[in-house]
Coordinates of C-alpha atoms and ligand atoms in Angstrom, one line a residue:
M1 CA 67.6 -99.2 23.5
E2 CA 68.5 -100.1 20.0
T3 CA 71.9 -101.6 19.3
G4 CA 74.1 -99.3 17.5
T5 CA 72.4 -96.1 18.2
P6 CA 74.4 -93.7 20.5
V7 CA 72.7 -92.2 23.5
F8 CA 73.6 -88.7 24.5
F9 CA 72.2 -86.8 27.6
E10 CA 73.4 -84.2 29.9
E11 CA 73.1 -84.3 33.5
Y12 CA 73.8 -82.2 36.5
W13 CA 76.0 -84.2 38.6
E14 CA 75.4 -83.2 42.1
P15 CA 78.3 -84.6 43.9
A16 CA 80.9 -82.9 41.5
Q17 CA 78.6 -79.8 41.1
A18 CA 79.2 -80.0 37.5
W19 CA 77.3 -80.5 34.3
V20 CA 78.3 -83.7 32.3
E21 CA 77.6 -84.8 28.9
I22 CA 77.1 -88.5 28.9
R23 CA 77.5 -90.3 25.6
A24 CA 76.8 -94.0 25.7
Y25 CA 77.6 -96.0 22.6
P26 CA 76.2 -99.6 22.6
N27 CA 78.6 -102.0 21.0
E28 CA 79.1 -105.8 21.0
D29 CA 80.8 -105.6 24.5
G30 CA 78.1 -103.8 26.0
L31 CA 78.0 -100.0 26.3
S32 CA 80.9 -97.6 26.0
V33 CA 80.2 -94.6 28.0
Y34 CA 82.1 -91.3 27.8
F35 CA 81.8 -88.6 30.4
H36 CA 82.4 -85.1 29.3
D37 CA 82.4 -81.9 31.6
V38 CA 80.1 -79.3 30.0
T39 CA 79.8 -77.0 33.1
A40 CA 81.4 -74.1 31.3
R41 CA 79.0 -74.3 28.4
H42 CA 76.1 -74.6 30.6
L43 CA 77.1 -71.7 32.7
N44 CA 77.7 -69.7 29.4
E45 CA 74.3 -70.5 28.1
A46 CA 72.6 -69.6 31.4
A47 CA 74.5 -66.3 31.3
I48 CA 73.3 -65.6 27.8
R49 CA 69.8 -66.5 28.8
E50 CA 70.1 -64.3 31.8
S51 CA 71.5 -61.5 29.6
E52 CA 68.8 -61.8 27.0
Q53 CA 66.1 -61.8 29.8
R54 CA 67.7 -58.7 31.2
L55 CA 67.6 -57.1 27.7
R56 CA 64.0 -58.1 27.2
D57 CA 63.1 -56.6 30.5
V58 CA 65.0 -53.4 29.5
I59 CA 63.1 -53.4 26.3
E60 CA 59.8 -54.0 27.9
M61 CA 60.3 -51.4 30.4
T62 CA 61.9 -48.7 28.4
P63 CA 59.8 -45.6 27.6
A64 CA 61.2 -45.5 24.1
G65 CA 59.3 -47.6 21.4
Y66 CA 61.3 -50.6 20.2
L67 CA 60.8 -52.0 16.7
L68 CA 62.7 -54.9 15.2
T69 CA 62.2 -55.6 11.5
D70 CA 63.7 -57.9 8.9
S71 CA 65.5 -56.8 5.8
Q72 CA 62.1 -56.3 4.0
A73 CA 60.9 -54.1 7.0
N74 CA 58.6 -56.7 8.2
I75 CA 58.1 -56.2 11.8
L76 CA 59.5 -58.9 13.9
D77 CA 59.3 -57.4 17.4
V78 CA 57.9 -54.4 19.3
N79 CA 57.7 -53.3 22.9
P80 CA 54.6 -52.0 24.8
A81 CA 56.0 -48.4 24.6
L82 CA 55.9 -48.7 20.8
C83 CA 52.3 -50.1 20.9
E84 CA 51.6 -47.1 23.3
I85 CA 53.0 -44.5 20.7
V86 CA 51.3 -45.9 17.7
G87 CA 48.0 -47.1 19.2
Y88 CA 48.3 -50.8 17.8
T89 CA 48.6 -53.9 19.9
E90 CA 51.6 -56.2 19.5
E91 CA 49.5 -58.6 17.6
E92 CA 48.4 -56.0 15.1
L93 CA 52.0 -55.0 14.4
T94 CA 54.0 -58.3 14.3
G95 CA 54.3 -59.8 10.9
K96 CA 53.1 -56.6 9.2
N97 CA 55.2 -54.2 7.1
M98 CA 56.5 -51.2 8.7
A99 CA 55.0 -49.1 6.0
M100 CA 51.7 -49.2 7.8
L101 CA 53.3 -46.8 10.2
T102 CA 54.8 -44.6 7.6
P103 CA 52.3 -44.4 4.7
S104 CA 53.6 -41.1 3.2
C105 CA 56.5 -39.9 4.9
P106 CA 60.3 -40.0 4.6
F107 CA 60.8 -42.3 7.5
D108 CA 60.4 -45.5 5.6
G109 CA 62.2 -48.4 7.0
A110 CA 62.7 -50.3 3.6
L111 CA 64.3 -47.1 2.3
L112 CA 66.7 -46.9 5.0
I113 CA 67.7 -50.4 4.7
Q114 CA 68.3 -50.0 1.0
N115 CA 70.1 -46.8 1.3
G116 CA 73.1 -48.7 2.7
V117 CA 73.4 -46.7 6.0
S118 CA 74.3 -48.5 9.1
A119 CA 72.8 -46.2 11.6
V120 CA 70.5 -43.4 12.1
H121 CA 70.8 -41.0 14.8
A122 CA 68.1 -38.7 16.3
K123 CA 66.3 -38.4 12.9
E124 CA 62.9 -36.5 13.4
A125 CA 60.1 -38.1 11.5
V126 CA 56.4 -38.3 11.5
I127 CA 54.4 -41.7 11.7
K128 CA 50.8 -42.3 11.6
R129 CA 48.9 -43.7 14.5
K130 CA 46.0 -46.2 14.4
D131 CA 43.5 -43.4 14.8
G132 CA 45.0 -41.6 11.8
T133 CA 46.7 -38.8 13.7
D134 CA 50.4 -38.1 13.3
A135 CA 52.9 -38.8 16.0
H136 CA 56.2 -36.8 15.9
I137 CA 59.2 -39.1 16.7
L138 CA 62.8 -39.1 17.1
L139 CA 64.3 -42.1 15.6
N140 CA 67.6 -43.9 16.5
A141 CA 68.1 -47.1 14.3
N142 CA 70.7 -49.6 13.7
I143 CA 70.9 -51.6 10.5
K144 CA 72.5 -54.9 10.9
R145 CA 74.3 -56.1 7.7
D146 CA 75.9 -59.5 6.8
G147 CA 79.5 -59.7 5.5
E148 CA 78.4 -58.7 2.1
G149 CA 76.7 -55.6 3.3
N150 CA 73.2 -57.0 2.8
A151 CA 70.7 -55.7 5.5
V152 CA 69.6 -58.4 7.9
A153 CA 67.7 -56.5 10.4
L154 CA 66.6 -52.9 11.3
T155 CA 66.5 -52.1 15.1
S156 CA 64.8 -48.9 15.9
F157 CA 64.3 -46.9 19.1
I158 CA 61.5 -44.5 18.9
T159 CA 60.8 -41.5 21.1
D160 CA 57.4 -39.8 21.0
I161 CA 58.2 -36.0 20.7
T162 CA 54.7 -34.9 19.7
V163 CA 54.0 -32.9 22.8
R164 CA 57.4 -31.2 22.5
K165 CA 56.7 -30.5 18.8
Q166 CA 53.3 -29.0 19.6
T167 CA 54.8 -26.9 22.3
E168 CA 57.5 -25.6 19.9
R169 CA 54.9 -25.0 17.3
R170 CA 52.8 -23.0 19.7
L171 CA 55.8 -20.9 20.8
E172 CA 56.6 -20.5 17.2
L173 CA 53.1 -19.4 16.4
L174 CA 53.1 -16.9 19.4
A175 CA 56.3 -15.4 18.1
T176 CA 55.2 -15.1 14.5
H177 CA 51.4 -14.6 14.7
D178 CA 48.9 -12.3 16.1
T179 CA 47.2 -14.1 19.1
L180 CA 43.7 -12.4 18.5
T181 CA 43.3 -12.9 14.8
G182 CA 45.8 -15.8 14.0
L183 CA 47.2 -13.6 11.2
P184 CA 50.9 -13.2 10.7
N185 CA 52.4 -10.5 13.1
R186 CA 54.9 -7.7 12.3
A187 CA 57.9 -10.0 12.6
L188 CA 56.6 -12.5 10.2
L189 CA 55.4 -9.9 7.9
N190 CA 58.8 -8.5 7.7
E191 CA 60.2 -11.9 6.9
R192 CA 57.6 -12.7 4.3
L193 CA 57.7 -9.5 2.6
Q194 CA 61.4 -9.6 2.3
H195 CA 61.2 -13.0 0.7
L196 CA 58.3 -11.7 -1.6
L197 CA 60.5 -8.8 -2.7
E198 CA 63.5 -11.1 -3.4
T199 CA 61.4 -13.5 -5.4
D200 CA 58.3 -12.2 -7.1
G201 CA 59.6 -8.6 -6.8
Q202 CA 62.1 -9.4 -9.3
R203 CA 59.5 -10.1 -11.9
E204 CA 56.5 -7.8 -11.2
P205 CA 55.5 -4.9 -9.1
I206 CA 54.3 -5.7 -5.5
A207 CA 51.6 -3.6 -3.6
V208 CA 52.0 -2.9 0.1
M209 CA 48.8 -1.8 1.6
F210 CA 48.1 -0.4 4.9
V211 CA 44.5 -0.9 6.0
D212 CA 43.3 1.0 8.9
L213 CA 39.7 0.8 10.3
D214 CA 37.9 4.0 10.6
R215 CA 36.9 5.0 14.0
F216 CA 37.5 1.6 15.4
K217 CA 38.4 3.2 18.9
E218 CA 34.8 4.6 19.1
V219 CA 33.5 1.0 18.7
N220 CA 35.9 -0.4 21.2
D221 CA 35.2 2.5 23.7
S222 CA 31.5 2.3 23.2
L223 CA 30.9 -1.5 22.9
G224 CA 33.8 -2.8 25.1
H225 CA 36.9 -4.8 24.2
V226 CA 35.3 -8.2 23.6
P227 CA 33.0 -7.0 20.8
G228 CA 35.9 -4.9 19.5
D229 CA 38.1 -8.1 19.4
E230 CA 35.2 -9.9 17.7
L231 CA 35.1 -7.2 15.1
L232 CA 38.8 -7.4 14.5
C233 CA 38.7 -11.2 14.1
E234 CA 35.8 -11.1 11.7
V235 CA 37.5 -8.2 9.6
A236 CA 40.7 -10.3 9.7
K237 CA 38.8 -13.2 8.2
R238 CA 37.1 -11.1 5.6
L239 CA 40.3 -9.5 4.4
K240 CA 41.9 -12.9 4.0
D241 CA 38.9 -14.2 2.1
K242 CA 39.3 -11.2 -0.2
V243 CA 42.9 -12.0 -1.5
R244 CA 44.7 -14.8 -3.1
P245 CA 45.9 -17.5 -0.7
T246 CA 49.5 -16.7 -1.5
D247 CA 49.1 -12.9 -0.8
I248 CA 50.2 -11.8 2.7
V249 CA 47.6 -10.5 5.2
A250 CA 49.1 -9.5 8.5
R251 CA 48.1 -7.5 11.6
L252 CA 50.3 -4.9 13.0
G253 CA 48.3 -4.3 16.2
G254 CA 45.2 -2.3 17.0
D255 CA 43.1 -1.9 14.0
E256 CA 46.0 -2.0 11.4
F257 CA 46.3 -4.6 8.9
V258 CA 48.8 -5.0 6.0
I259 CA 48.3 -6.6 2.8
A260 CA 51.2 -7.5 0.4
A261 CA 50.5 -8.8 -3.1
P262 CA 52.1 -9.2 -6.3
C263 CA 50.4 -7.0 -9.0
S264 CA 51.3 -8.1 -12.5
K265 CA 49.6 -5.1 -14.0
G266 CA 51.0 -2.5 -11.4
P267 CA 48.6 0.1 -10.0
Y268 CA 45.8 -1.4 -12.0
S269 CA 45.9 -4.6 -10.2
A270 CA 46.5 -2.9 -7.0
T271 CA 43.3 -0.9 -7.4
R272 CA 41.4 -4.1 -8.2
I273 CA 42.7 -5.5 -5.0
A274 CA 41.8 -2.5 -2.9
E275 CA 38.3 -2.4 -4.4
N276 CA 37.9 -6.1 -3.6
L277 CA 39.1 -5.4 -0.1
F278 CA 36.4 -2.8 0.5
K279 CA 33.9 -5.4 -0.4
A280 CA 34.7 -7.1 2.9
F281 CA 33.0 -4.2 4.6
N282 CA 29.8 -4.2 2.5
D283 CA 27.9 -6.4 5.0
P284 CA 27.5 -5.4 8.7
I285 CA 29.5 -7.4 11.2
E286 CA 27.4 -8.8 14.1
V287 CA 29.1 -8.4 17.5
C288 CA 27.3 -9.1 20.7
N289 CA 23.8 -9.0 18.8
Q290 CA 24.6 -5.7 17.3
E291 CA 25.2 -5.0 13.7
V292 CA 28.3 -2.8 13.2
F293 CA 29.6 -1.5 9.9
A294 CA 33.3 -1.4 9.7
R295 CA 35.0 1.1 7.4
A296 CA 38.5 1.3 6.5
S297 CA 41.0 3.6 4.8
I298 CA 43.6 2.0 2.7
G299 CA 47.1 3.5 1.8
I300 CA 49.1 1.8 -1.1
A301 CA 52.8 1.9 -1.9
M302 CA 54.1 0.2 -4.9
Y303 CA 57.4 -1.8 -5.1
P304 CA 59.6 -0.7 -6.7
Q305 CA 58.7 2.9 -7.6
D306 CA 57.5 3.9 -4.1
G307 CA 60.3 2.2 -2.3
N308 CA 62.9 -0.4 -2.6
T309 CA 63.0 -1.7 0.9
K310 CA 60.2 -2.9 3.1
E311 CA 60.8 -0.1 5.4
A312 CA 60.4 2.4 2.7
L313 CA 57.2 0.8 1.5
F314 CA 55.7 0.5 5.0
Q315 CA 56.4 4.3 5.6
N316 CA 55.0 5.3 2.4
A317 CA 51.8 3.0 2.5
D318 CA 51.3 4.5 6.0
A319 CA 51.7 7.9 4.7
A320 CA 49.2 7.2 1.9
M321 CA 46.8 5.8 4.4
Y322 CA 46.7 8.9 6.5
S323 CA 46.1 10.8 3.3
A324 CA 43.1 8.5 2.6
K325 CA 41.9 9.3 6.1
A326 CA 42.3 13.0 5.7
A327 CA 40.4 12.8 2.4
G328 CA 37.4 11.7 4.4
R329 CA 38.0 8.0 5.3
N330 CA 36.5 4.9 3.7
G331 CA 38.7 5.2 0.6
Y332 CA 42.1 4.2 -0.6
R333 CA 45.0 6.4 -1.8
F334 CA 48.2 5.6 -3.7
F335 CA 51.4 7.0 -2.2
Q336 CA 52.5 10.4 -3.7
P337 CA 55.9 11.8 -3.0
E338 CA 54.4 15.0 -1.2
M339 CA 52.7 12.6 1.3
S340 CA 56.1 12.1 2.9
E341 CA 56.2 15.7 3.9
Q342 CA 52.5 15.5 5.2
A343 CA 53.6 12.4 7.2
R344 CA 56.5 14.3 8.6
V345 CA 54.3 17.1 9.7
R346 CA 51.9 14.8 11.2
M347 CA 54.7 13.2 13.2
T348 CA 55.6 16.5 14.5
L349 CA 52.0 17.2 15.4
E350 CA 51.6 13.8 17.1
S351 CA 54.6 14.3 19.2
S352 CA 53.7 17.8 20.3
L353 CA 50.0 17.4 20.7
H354 CA 50.2 15.9 24.3
R355 CA 51.7 19.0 25.5
A356 CA 49.6 21.6 23.8
L357 CA 47.0 21.8 26.4
E358 CA 49.4 22.5 29.3
R359 CA 51.4 24.8 27.1
D360 CA 48.1 26.7 26.5
E361 CA 48.6 26.4 22.7
F362 CA 44.8 26.1 21.8
V363 CA 42.5 29.0 21.2
L364 CA 38.9 29.2 20.3
L365 CA 37.7 31.4 17.5
Y366 CA 33.9 32.1 17.1
Q367 CA 31.9 32.2 14.0
P368 CA 28.6 34.2 14.3
R369 CA 25.3 32.5 13.4
I370 CA 22.8 34.9 11.9
D371 CA 19.0 34.6 12.0
L372 CA 18.1 34.9 8.4
K373 CA 14.7 36.5 8.9
T374 CA 15.7 39.3 11.2
M375 CA 19.4 39.4 10.2
T376 CA 20.4 39.6 13.8
I377 CA 23.1 37.4 15.6
S378 CA 21.5 34.4 17.2
G379 CA 24.7 32.7 18.4
M380 CA 28.2 31.5 17.4
E381 CA 30.1 28.4 16.8
A382 CA 33.3 27.7 18.8
L383 CA 36.0 26.6 16.4
I384 CA 39.2 25.4 17.9
R385 CA 42.8 26.4 16.5
W386 CA 46.1 25.1 17.5
N387 CA 48.9 27.7 17.6
H388 CA 51.9 25.4 17.2
P389 CA 55.2 26.9 18.2
Q390 CA 57.0 25.9 15.0
L391 CA 54.2 25.1 12.5
G392 CA 52.0 28.1 13.2
R393 CA 48.2 27.9 13.2
I394 CA 46.9 24.4 12.7
S395 CA 43.4 23.6 11.5
P396 CA 41.3 21.4 13.5
L397 CA 40.8 19.1 10.4
D398 CA 44.6 18.2 10.8
F399 CA 44.8 17.7 14.5
I400 CA 41.5 16.5 15.7
P401 CA 41.9 13.2 14.0
I402 CA 45.1 12.8 15.7
A403 CA 43.8 13.7 19.1
E404 CA 41.1 11.1 18.5
E405 CA 43.6 8.5 17.7
R406 CA 46.0 9.3 20.6
G407 CA 43.2 9.6 23.1
F408 CA 43.6 13.2 23.9
I409 CA 40.1 14.3 22.6
D410 CA 38.5 14.0 25.9
A411 CA 40.9 16.4 27.6
I412 CA 40.8 18.8 24.4
G413 CA 36.9 18.4 24.3
K414 CA 36.6 19.3 27.9
W415 CA 38.9 22.4 27.4
V416 CA 36.6 23.5 24.5
L417 CA 33.6 23.0 26.3
E418 CA 34.6 25.0 29.4
T419 CA 36.2 27.7 27.5
A420 CA 33.3 28.2 25.2
C421 CA 30.8 28.2 28.3
L422 CA 32.9 30.6 30.2
D423 CA 33.4 33.0 27.1
S424 CA 29.9 32.9 26.1
S425 CA 28.6 33.5 29.7
R426 CA 30.8 36.5 30.1
L427 CA 29.8 37.9 26.7
I428 CA 26.0 37.3 27.5
K429 CA 26.5 38.9 30.8
K430 CA 28.4 42.0 29.4
L431 CA 26.2 42.6 26.4
G432 CA 22.8 41.3 27.8
C433 CA 22.2 39.3 24.6
P434 CA 21.0 35.7 25.0
L435 CA 23.4 34.3 22.5
R436 CA 23.7 30.7 22.1
V437 CA 27.1 29.0 21.7
S438 CA 27.6 25.8 19.8
V439 CA 30.5 23.4 20.4
N440 CA 31.6 20.6 18.1
L441 CA 31.8 17.1 19.5
S442 CA 33.9 14.4 18.1
A443 CA 32.4 10.9 17.8
R444 CA 34.9 9.6 20.3
Q445 CA 33.7 12.0 23.0
V446 CA 30.2 10.8 22.5
A447 CA 31.4 7.1 22.9
S448 CA 33.2 8.2 26.3
H449 CA 31.2 7.9 29.4
V450 CA 32.6 11.3 30.8
L451 CA 30.9 13.5 28.2
V452 CA 27.7 14.2 30.1
E453 CA 29.4 15.0 33.4
Q454 CA 31.8 17.3 31.4
V455 CA 28.9 19.1 29.9
D456 CA 27.2 19.4 33.1
R457 CA 30.2 20.6 34.9
A458 CA 31.1 23.3 32.1
L459 CA 27.6 24.7 32.4
K460 CA 27.6 25.0 36.1
Q461 CA 31.2 26.3 36.3
A462 CA 30.4 29.0 33.7
D463 CA 26.9 29.7 35.1
L464 CA 25.4 29.3 31.7
K465 CA 21.8 28.3 31.0
P466 CA 21.6 24.8 29.3
E467 CA 19.4 26.1 26.6
L468 CA 22.2 28.5 25.5
L469 CA 24.7 25.7 24.8
E470 CA 24.4 23.7 21.6
L471 CA 26.2 20.5 20.9
E472 CA 27.1 19.5 17.3
L473 CA 27.9 16.0 16.1
T474 CA 28.4 15.2 12.5
E475 CA 25.9 13.0 10.7
S476 CA 28.4 10.2 10.0
A477 CA 29.6 10.2 13.6
L478 CA 26.0 10.1 14.8
I479 CA 24.9 7.1 12.7
E480 CA 28.1 5.1 13.3
N481 CA 26.9 3.9 16.6
V482 CA 23.2 4.6 16.8
Q483 CA 22.6 3.0 20.1
V484 CA 25.4 4.8 22.1
S485 CA 24.5 8.2 20.4
T486 CA 20.9 7.8 21.2
S487 CA 21.5 6.9 24.8
V488 CA 24.1 9.8 25.3
F489 CA 21.8 12.2 23.6
N490 CA 19.0 11.4 25.8
E491 CA 21.2 12.1 28.8
L492 CA 22.4 15.2 27.3
K493 CA 18.9 16.3 26.6
K494 CA 17.9 15.7 30.3
L495 CA 20.5 18.4 31.1
G496 CA 18.5 20.8 28.8
V497 CA 21.1 21.7 26.2
L498 CA 20.3 21.7 22.4
L499 CA 21.5 19.0 20.0
A500 CA 22.5 19.6 16.4
V501 CA 23.4 17.4 13.5
D502 CA 26.5 19.0 11.8
D503 CA 27.5 18.7 8.1
F504 CA 24.2 17.2 7.1
G505 CA 24.1 16.1 3.5
T506 CA 27.6 14.7 3.5
G507 CA 26.6 11.3 4.9
Y508 CA 24.3 8.8 3.6
S509 CA 21.5 9.0 6.2
G510 CA 18.0 10.3 5.5
L511 CA 16.0 12.6 7.7
G512 CA 13.8 9.7 8.8
Y513 CA 16.9 8.1 10.1
L514 CA 17.7 11.3 12.1
G515 CA 14.1 11.2 13.5
R516 CA 15.4 8.6 16.0
F517 CA 17.6 11.1 17.8
P518 CA 16.4 13.8 20.1
L519 CA 17.7 16.6 17.9
D520 CA 16.8 20.2 17.8
I521 CA 18.8 21.8 14.9
L522 CA 20.1 20.4 11.6
K523 CA 23.2 22.0 9.9
L524 CA 23.2 21.7 6.2
D525 CA 26.7 21.2 5.0
R526 CA 28.5 23.9 2.9
S527 CA 28.9 21.5 0.0
F528 CA 25.4 20.8 0.0
V529 CA 24.0 24.3 0.1
N530 CA 26.7 26.0 -1.9
P531 CA 26.3 25.1 -5.8
D532 CA 30.0 26.2 -6.4
V533 CA 31.2 23.6 -4.1
S534 CA 28.8 20.8 -4.9
G535 CA 29.1 21.5 -8.7
N536 CA 25.2 21.0 -9.2
N537 CA 22.4 23.3 -8.3
S538 CA 20.6 21.5 -5.6
E539 CA 18.2 24.2 -4.7
R540 CA 15.1 22.0 -5.0
V541 CA 16.7 19.3 -2.8
V542 CA 17.8 21.8 -0.2
K543 CA 14.3 23.3 -0.1
A544 CA 12.9 19.7 0.3
F545 CA 15.2 19.1 3.2
I546 CA 14.3 22.3 4.9
E547 CA 10.6 21.5 4.7
M548 CA 11.2 17.9 5.9
A549 CA 13.3 19.2 8.8
H550 CA 10.6 21.7 9.8
A551 CA 8.2 18.7 9.8
L552 CA 10.4 16.9 12.2
D553 CA 10.5 20.1 14.4
L554 CA 14.2 20.7 13.6
S555 CA 15.5 24.2 13.1
V556 CA 17.7 24.5 9.9
V557 CA 21.1 26.3 9.8
A558 CA 22.9 26.7 6.6
E559 CA 26.7 26.5 6.7
G560 CA 29.1 28.2 4.4
I561 CA 27.0 31.2 3.2
E562 CA 29.5 33.2 1.1
T563 CA 27.3 35.6 -0.8
E564 CA 24.3 37.9 -0.2
A565 CA 22.4 36.0 -2.9
M566 CA 22.9 32.6 -1.1
S567 CA 21.7 34.4 2.2
T568 CA 18.6 35.6 0.4
T569 CA 17.8 32.3 -1.4
L570 CA 18.1 30.3 1.8
R571 CA 16.1 32.8 3.7
D572 CA 13.3 32.5 0.9
M573 CA 13.5 28.8 1.1
G574 CA 12.5 29.0 4.8
C575 CA 16.1 28.4 6.4
D576 CA 16.1 29.6 9.9
E577 CA 19.7 30.5 10.4
G578 CA 22.9 30.9 8.4
Q579 CA 26.6 30.9 9.0
G580 CA 29.5 31.6 6.5
Y581 CA 32.1 34.0 5.4
Y582 CA 29.5 36.4 4.0
F583 CA 28.6 37.4 7.6
A584 CA 32.0 36.7 9.2
R585 CA 34.8 34.3 9.3
P586 CA 35.8 32.5 12.5
I587 CA 37.1 35.5 14.7
T588 CA 38.5 35.9 18.2
L589 CA 36.3 36.5 21.3
Q590 CA 37.3 40.2 21.2
E591 CA 36.5 40.6 17.5
L592 CA 33.1 39.0 18.1
E593 CA 32.4 41.3 20.8
A594 CA 33.3 44.3 18.6
L595 CA 31.0 42.7 15.7
I596 CA 27.9 41.9 17.8
P597 CA 26.4 45.3 18.0
K598 CA 26.1 45.5 14.2
F599 CA 24.0 42.3 14.2
C600 CA 22.3 42.8 17.5
T601 CA 19.1 44.4 18.5
C602 CA 19.5 44.0 22.2
Ligands
LIG701 P1 32.2 22.6 11.1 O1 32.0 22.2 12.6 O2 31.5 22.2 10.0 O3 32.7 24.0 11.1 C1 32.5 24.8 10.0 C2 33.8 24.9 9.1 O4 33.4 25.7 8.1 C3 34.9 25.7 9.9 O5 35.9 25.2 9.5 C4 34.6 27.0 9.3 O6 35.7 27.9 9.3 C5 34.3 26.8 7.8 N1 33.5 27.7 7.2 C6 32.5 28.5 7.9 N2 31.9 29.4 7.0 C7 32.5 29.2 5.8 C8 32.4 29.6 4.4 O7 31.5 30.5 4.2 N3 33.1 29.1 3.4 C9 34.1 28.3 3.7 N4 34.8 27.8 2.7 N5 34.3 27.6 4.9 C10 33.5 28.2 6.0 P2 37.2 25.0 10.6 O8 37.2 26.1 11.7 O9 38.4 24.7 9.9 O10 36.6 23.7 11.4 C11 36.6 22.4 10.5 C12 35.9 21.4 11.4 O11 36.7 21.0 12.4 C13 34.6 21.8 11.9 O12 33.7 21.6 10.9 C14 34.5 20.8 13.0 O13 34.0 19.6 12.5 C15 35.8 20.6 13.4 N6 36.1 21.3 14.7 C16 36.3 22.5 14.9 N7 36.5 23.0 16.1 C17 36.3 21.7 16.8 C18 36.4 21.3 18.3 O14 36.5 22.3 19.2 N8 36.1 20.1 18.5 C19 35.9 19.2 17.5 N9 35.7 18.0 17.9 N10 35.9 19.5 16.2 C20 36.1 20.7 15.8
LIG702 MG1 30.3 22.4 13.4
LIG703 MG1 29.7 21.7 9.6

């Protein structure tokens, strides 16, 4: 021990159960030793150590992430929970700057520190994990400052709320988006359109377009729901591709879509958009290894002239869409004021159609068909009418589409089949003439599996020979779903009935195409045979069609013969039968019965 150098040490003094500080000072006389009781300090220090350990244990065990940084946001300390949240190890984090966790988001430690705040409570933020994914976090932080207000350290507790956020997002998506196509649903459409009207609508016109797929229910019924859903998803995708990213594309449900788009040049721009949308249907859509062509009708209402509110715009776009459907589908129509009245009538029809059958409001009229060579009656076409209690007599053109849409067509079709078979069976028995009766089928009936059974039952019930029943299906309905039509037609053929293609010449198919179906009769459309309607003299074309139809073993019926001249010309062209106002309009069964002897040789 060197002279003059004091010696300090502390010792636990067992007999006194106390800590003593012993200071020994060597001096000339030897050693001066002082004893000082430091038990209290020792106990304090032990308590502090114990408390620190306890805190450390808590930090280590807490499920919240713990992060301690210095005033420059350099990481000083972390706990395992934080490592778990961010995917880095403790070593990878300590000593680095907190910016590595917040490369581009508002939760920046350095910023917090500089902002002069002292604490942050339950702030939501996003941080980057090591694997590059985002973690949503809830941050509680405390900034320790010195007496002059300078930040010294930032202590943060971080809770990972990624799962909660994802659930919230999913719930929000469910509430605002269509689960099938992922497009905004009606609720979100309402919100977005309102916003669009309040912003862009102040500067330029906005088009609201109702897009409704034509005959989608037939696809759904004939192919099944899964392919139907696939088709809707593809349509949704294509529609979205055809508009600007800022335009709204939403699905209202079923096969109804809505598009809302600012149109700087008013209806001109809207026309361009509509034409572009139709291009979405140019290519066939493959569903379940089958190619299907989707077609749509579009109704357009312009803001502000066709409506100031979104409700008015929806209503008018819907009315315009129905008008597009009535005009032959696969087209677009701008709203016109008179369409509101038509929409009102349609709504009345829609709401009363389901009771029309039970109230016995339907009647069948019959239009005679004449053998052009012998000028005798060969049969009659059954044409339905609806005697509406308020609106009077309604044309099938007005209510059949509604019946198809609302799912009443099977029941109405069954009634038509049964009534037509019974009426003609009675007539045949009474007059002794083997007249054929033809019944129109809607495409939806063909897609339904009950049709063949309905036809079979109607024949048996009426005791009518199958070869005296003819079933007509329009050309467009026939080619819409070739596979289903072919198989149903084959089944019907087995029953022995005759099959006709109606309104031939209005669709796009050729005779070769029709050769695929087991057809017996081809009915040339009125617009095709009547030069007054078609506006051009298509005599040579009609003649060619008649010859080709004969080559395919099809008998030809000309529709809409209005004059003697037309009747003669068609007969000279080799047309087999004719039907039209020249011979008779559609008439009641009693009127037909009275007329038959004039045209009958039986
Ligand atoms: P369609 O089968 O082509 O029937 C011929 C339509 O042309 C009938 O119209 C008939 O009245 C009309 N017509 C006949 N001759 C002439 C003529 O010389 N000149 C003119 N301008 N028109 C003529 P209608 O009865 O209004 O029927 C329209 C369409 O409604 C039918 O066209 C048919 O597709 C459909 N339809 C009629 N009855 C039924 C039915 O019971 N079920 C189904 N699914 N559809 C039906
Ligand atoms: Mg017909
Ligand atoms: Mg026709």
